[in-house]
Short mmCIF file of C-alpha atoms and ligand atoms in Angstrom, two decimals:
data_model
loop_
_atom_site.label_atom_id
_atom_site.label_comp_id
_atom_site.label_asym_id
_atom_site.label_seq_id
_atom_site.Cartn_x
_atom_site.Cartn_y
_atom_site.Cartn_z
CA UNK A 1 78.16 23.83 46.15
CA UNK A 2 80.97 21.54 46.97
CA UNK A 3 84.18 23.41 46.94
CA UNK A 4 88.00 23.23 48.41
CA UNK A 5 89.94 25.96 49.68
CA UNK A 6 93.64 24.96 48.77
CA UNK A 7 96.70 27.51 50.33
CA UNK A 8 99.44 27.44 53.15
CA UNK A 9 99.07 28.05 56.94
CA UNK A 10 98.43 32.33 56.50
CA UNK A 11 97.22 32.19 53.77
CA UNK A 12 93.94 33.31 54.90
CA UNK A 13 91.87 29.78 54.22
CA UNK A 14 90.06 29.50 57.39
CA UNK A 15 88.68 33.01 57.62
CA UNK A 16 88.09 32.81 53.73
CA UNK A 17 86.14 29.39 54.12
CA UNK A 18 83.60 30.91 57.15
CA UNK A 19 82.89 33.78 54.87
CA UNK A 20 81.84 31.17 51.71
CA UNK A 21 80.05 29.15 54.20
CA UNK A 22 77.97 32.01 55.45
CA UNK A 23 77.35 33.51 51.65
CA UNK A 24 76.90 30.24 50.27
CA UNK A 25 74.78 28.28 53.19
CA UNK A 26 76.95 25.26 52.91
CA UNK A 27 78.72 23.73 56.15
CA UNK A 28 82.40 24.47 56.54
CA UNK A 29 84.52 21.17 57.19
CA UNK A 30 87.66 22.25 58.41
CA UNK A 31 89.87 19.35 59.48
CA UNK A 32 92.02 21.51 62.42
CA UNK A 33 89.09 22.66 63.85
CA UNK A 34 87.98 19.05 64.06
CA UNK A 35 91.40 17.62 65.14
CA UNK A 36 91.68 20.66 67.75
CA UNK A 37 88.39 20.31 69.36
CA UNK A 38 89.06 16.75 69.72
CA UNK A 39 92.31 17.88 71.43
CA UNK A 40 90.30 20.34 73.77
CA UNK A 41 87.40 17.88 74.88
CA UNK A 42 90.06 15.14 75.69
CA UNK A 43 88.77 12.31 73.77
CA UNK A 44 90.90 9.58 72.45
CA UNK A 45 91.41 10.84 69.14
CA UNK A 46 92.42 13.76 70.59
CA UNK A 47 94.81 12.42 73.06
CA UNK A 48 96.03 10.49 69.81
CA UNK A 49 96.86 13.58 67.40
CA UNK A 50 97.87 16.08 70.09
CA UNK A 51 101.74 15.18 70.34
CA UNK A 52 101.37 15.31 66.18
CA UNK A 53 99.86 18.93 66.14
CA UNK A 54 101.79 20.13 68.25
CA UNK A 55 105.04 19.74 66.23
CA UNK A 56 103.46 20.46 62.68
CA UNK A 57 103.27 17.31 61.67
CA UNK A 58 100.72 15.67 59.38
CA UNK A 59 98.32 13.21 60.90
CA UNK A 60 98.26 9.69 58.99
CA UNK A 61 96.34 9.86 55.89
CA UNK A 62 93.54 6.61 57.00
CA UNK A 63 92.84 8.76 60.24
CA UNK A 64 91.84 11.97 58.34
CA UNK A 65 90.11 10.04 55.48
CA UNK A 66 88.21 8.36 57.75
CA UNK A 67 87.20 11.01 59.79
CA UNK A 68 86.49 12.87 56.68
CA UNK A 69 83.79 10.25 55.07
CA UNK A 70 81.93 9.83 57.95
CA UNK A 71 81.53 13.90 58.46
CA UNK A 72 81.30 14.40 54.31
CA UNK A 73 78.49 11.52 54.33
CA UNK A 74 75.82 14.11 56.43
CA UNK A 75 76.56 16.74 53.94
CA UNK A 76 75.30 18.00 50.18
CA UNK A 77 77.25 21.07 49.82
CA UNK A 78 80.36 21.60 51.90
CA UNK A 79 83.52 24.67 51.93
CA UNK A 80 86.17 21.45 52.96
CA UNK A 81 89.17 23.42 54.48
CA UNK A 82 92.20 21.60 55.58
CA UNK A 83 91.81 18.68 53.59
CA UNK A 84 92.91 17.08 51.56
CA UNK A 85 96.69 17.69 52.17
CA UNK A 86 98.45 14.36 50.54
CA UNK A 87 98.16 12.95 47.21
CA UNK A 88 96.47 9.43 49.18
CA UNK A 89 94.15 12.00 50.95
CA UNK A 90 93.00 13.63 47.43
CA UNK A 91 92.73 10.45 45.96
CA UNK A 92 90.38 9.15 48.89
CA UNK A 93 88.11 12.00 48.39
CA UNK A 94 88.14 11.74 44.34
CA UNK A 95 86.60 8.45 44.89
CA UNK A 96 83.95 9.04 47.65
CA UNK A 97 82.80 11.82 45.67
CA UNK A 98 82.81 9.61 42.88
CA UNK A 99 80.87 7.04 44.81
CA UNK A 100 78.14 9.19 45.43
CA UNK A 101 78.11 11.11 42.37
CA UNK A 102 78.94 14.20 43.80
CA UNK A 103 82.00 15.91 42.33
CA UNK A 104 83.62 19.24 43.40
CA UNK A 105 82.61 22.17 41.89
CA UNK A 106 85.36 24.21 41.88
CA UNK A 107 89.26 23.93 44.00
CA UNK A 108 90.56 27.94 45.28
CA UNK A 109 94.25 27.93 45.32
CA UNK A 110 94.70 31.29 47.88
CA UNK A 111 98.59 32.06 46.64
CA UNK A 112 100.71 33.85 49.17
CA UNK A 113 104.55 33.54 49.87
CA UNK A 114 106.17 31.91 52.62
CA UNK A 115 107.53 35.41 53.87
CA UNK A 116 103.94 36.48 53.93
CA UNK A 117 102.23 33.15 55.41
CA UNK A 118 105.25 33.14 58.23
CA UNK A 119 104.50 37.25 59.63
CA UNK A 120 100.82 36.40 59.91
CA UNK A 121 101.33 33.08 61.72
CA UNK A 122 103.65 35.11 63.64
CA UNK A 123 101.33 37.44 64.56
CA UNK A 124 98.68 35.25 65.31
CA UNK A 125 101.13 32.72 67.65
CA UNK A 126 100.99 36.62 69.35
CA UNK A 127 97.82 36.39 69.56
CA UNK A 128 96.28 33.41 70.18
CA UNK A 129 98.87 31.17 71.52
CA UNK A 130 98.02 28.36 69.02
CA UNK A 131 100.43 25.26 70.13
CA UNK A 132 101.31 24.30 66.69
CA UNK A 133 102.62 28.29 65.84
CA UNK A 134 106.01 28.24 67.37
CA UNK A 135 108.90 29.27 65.11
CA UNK A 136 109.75 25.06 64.45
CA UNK A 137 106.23 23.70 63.96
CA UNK A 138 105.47 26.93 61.54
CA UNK A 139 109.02 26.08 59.59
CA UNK A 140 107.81 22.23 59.46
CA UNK A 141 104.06 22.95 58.31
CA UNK A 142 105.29 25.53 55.72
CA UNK A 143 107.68 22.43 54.32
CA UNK A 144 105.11 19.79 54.65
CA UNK A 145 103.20 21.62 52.32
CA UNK A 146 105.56 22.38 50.12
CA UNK A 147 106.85 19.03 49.82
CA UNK A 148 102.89 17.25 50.02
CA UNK A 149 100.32 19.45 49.78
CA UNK A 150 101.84 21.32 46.20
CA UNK A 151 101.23 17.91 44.70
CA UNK A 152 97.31 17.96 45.56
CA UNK A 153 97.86 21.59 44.10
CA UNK A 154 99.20 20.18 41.12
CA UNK A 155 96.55 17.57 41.10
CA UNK A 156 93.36 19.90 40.93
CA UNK A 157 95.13 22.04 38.50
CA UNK A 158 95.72 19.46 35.99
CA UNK A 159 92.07 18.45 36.34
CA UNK A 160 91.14 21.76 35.23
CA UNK A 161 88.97 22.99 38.49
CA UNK A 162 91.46 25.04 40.15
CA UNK A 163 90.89 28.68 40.32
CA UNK A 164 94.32 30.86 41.65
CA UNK A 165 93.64 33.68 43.88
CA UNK A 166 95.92 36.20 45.10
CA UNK A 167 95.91 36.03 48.60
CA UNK A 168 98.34 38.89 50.00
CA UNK A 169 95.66 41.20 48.49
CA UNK A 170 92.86 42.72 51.40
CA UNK A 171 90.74 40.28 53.15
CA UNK A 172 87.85 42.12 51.32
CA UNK A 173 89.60 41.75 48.09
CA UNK A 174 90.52 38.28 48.51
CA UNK A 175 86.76 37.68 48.74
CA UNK A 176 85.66 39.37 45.98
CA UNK A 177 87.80 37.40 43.61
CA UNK A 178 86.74 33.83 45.17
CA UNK A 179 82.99 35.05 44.97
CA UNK A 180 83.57 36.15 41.35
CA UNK A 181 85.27 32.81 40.66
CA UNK A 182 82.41 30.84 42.26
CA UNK A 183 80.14 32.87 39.74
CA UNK A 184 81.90 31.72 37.17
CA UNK A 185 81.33 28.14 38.40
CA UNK A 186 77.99 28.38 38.50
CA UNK A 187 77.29 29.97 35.23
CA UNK A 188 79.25 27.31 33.89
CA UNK A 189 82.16 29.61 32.62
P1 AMP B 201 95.09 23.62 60.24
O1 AMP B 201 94.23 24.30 61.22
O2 AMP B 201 94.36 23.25 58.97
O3 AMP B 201 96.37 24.35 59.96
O4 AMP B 201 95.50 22.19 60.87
C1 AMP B 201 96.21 22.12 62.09
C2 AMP B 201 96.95 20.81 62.20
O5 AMP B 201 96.01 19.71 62.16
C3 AMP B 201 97.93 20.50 61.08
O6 AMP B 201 99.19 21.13 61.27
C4 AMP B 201 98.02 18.97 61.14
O7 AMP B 201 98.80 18.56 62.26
C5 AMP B 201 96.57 18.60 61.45
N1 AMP B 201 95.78 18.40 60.22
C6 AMP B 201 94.72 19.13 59.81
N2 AMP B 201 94.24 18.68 58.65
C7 AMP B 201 95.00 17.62 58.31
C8 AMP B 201 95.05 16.72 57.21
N3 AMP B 201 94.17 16.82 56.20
N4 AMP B 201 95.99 15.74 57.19
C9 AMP B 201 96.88 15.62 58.21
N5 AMP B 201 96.91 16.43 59.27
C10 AMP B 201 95.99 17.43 59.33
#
């Protein structure tokens, strides 16, 4: 399975994505984990995006695409979380997956309002200290996507893949309709 989890900061997409991983057996690409480690081991690259993460913003799209071929080029099946999140982004990964013949299977749009996706980054600045989670770099990734990311929404929804789940419901419940979705993938519905 090759699938995209699509939603704002909150919105539950990381802890979403490890849960389809595990169910699914597919890897799960997700593009801050990949930017933060960098960060944390000191590297280059990290020392590169670290000033960018740490105010919200969006790291240029022929960084991320590149990182993302050469990781996307080891893998079949993949839960890709974080990415893409500009129109050139989606467009890069349209064509790679062209390329090698291997289109997405399905897009999850995980819905949730910006009232909603600001308490639980909130909560979890609280509790984890994540650098990017202060009140200004939460107000400037919330816009970013509005103003970027909606379009790649937009994008995936016109092409007819895109499957909208609610994602203020439980964390169980939120599941349960992405695995139900996914069914419906695969049985071609
Ligand atoms: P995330 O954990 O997905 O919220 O990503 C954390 C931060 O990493 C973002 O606020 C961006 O600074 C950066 N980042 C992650 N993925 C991308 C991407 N696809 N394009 C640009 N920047 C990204």
């Amino acid at each position: 399975m090759r699938i995209l989890i699509l939603g704002p900061q909150g919105s539950g997409k990381g802890t979403q994505a490890k849960r389809i991983a595990e169910a699914y057996d597919v890897p799960h690409v997700a593009t801050g984990d990949i930017l933060r480690a960098a960060v944390a081991d000191g590297s280059e690259l990290g020392g590169q995006v670290r000033p960018i993460l740490e105010r919200g913003d969006l790291v240029p799209d022929d960084l991320m695409v590149g990182l993302i071929r050469e990781r996307l080029a080891e893998e079949d099946g993949f839960v890709l979380d974080g990415f893409p999140r500009t129109m050139a982004q989606a467009e890069a990964l349209d064509s790679m997956l062209e390329d090698i013949g291997k289109p997405l299977d399905a897009v999850i749009l995980l819905q949730v309002s910006d009232e909603v996706a600001t308490g639980r980054l909130r909560a979890r600045a609280a509790a984890e200290g994540r650098a990017d989670d202060s009140p200004e770099a939460i107000r400037n990734r919330l816009r970013l996507y509005h103003e970027l990311t909606e379009l790649v929404v937009d994008r995936y929804a016109l092409a007819g893949i895109e499957v909208i789940v609610d994602g203020e419901q439980t964390m169980d419940d939120v599941f349960a309709a992405i695995q139900d979705a996914l069914e419906g993938v695969a049985a071609g519905r």
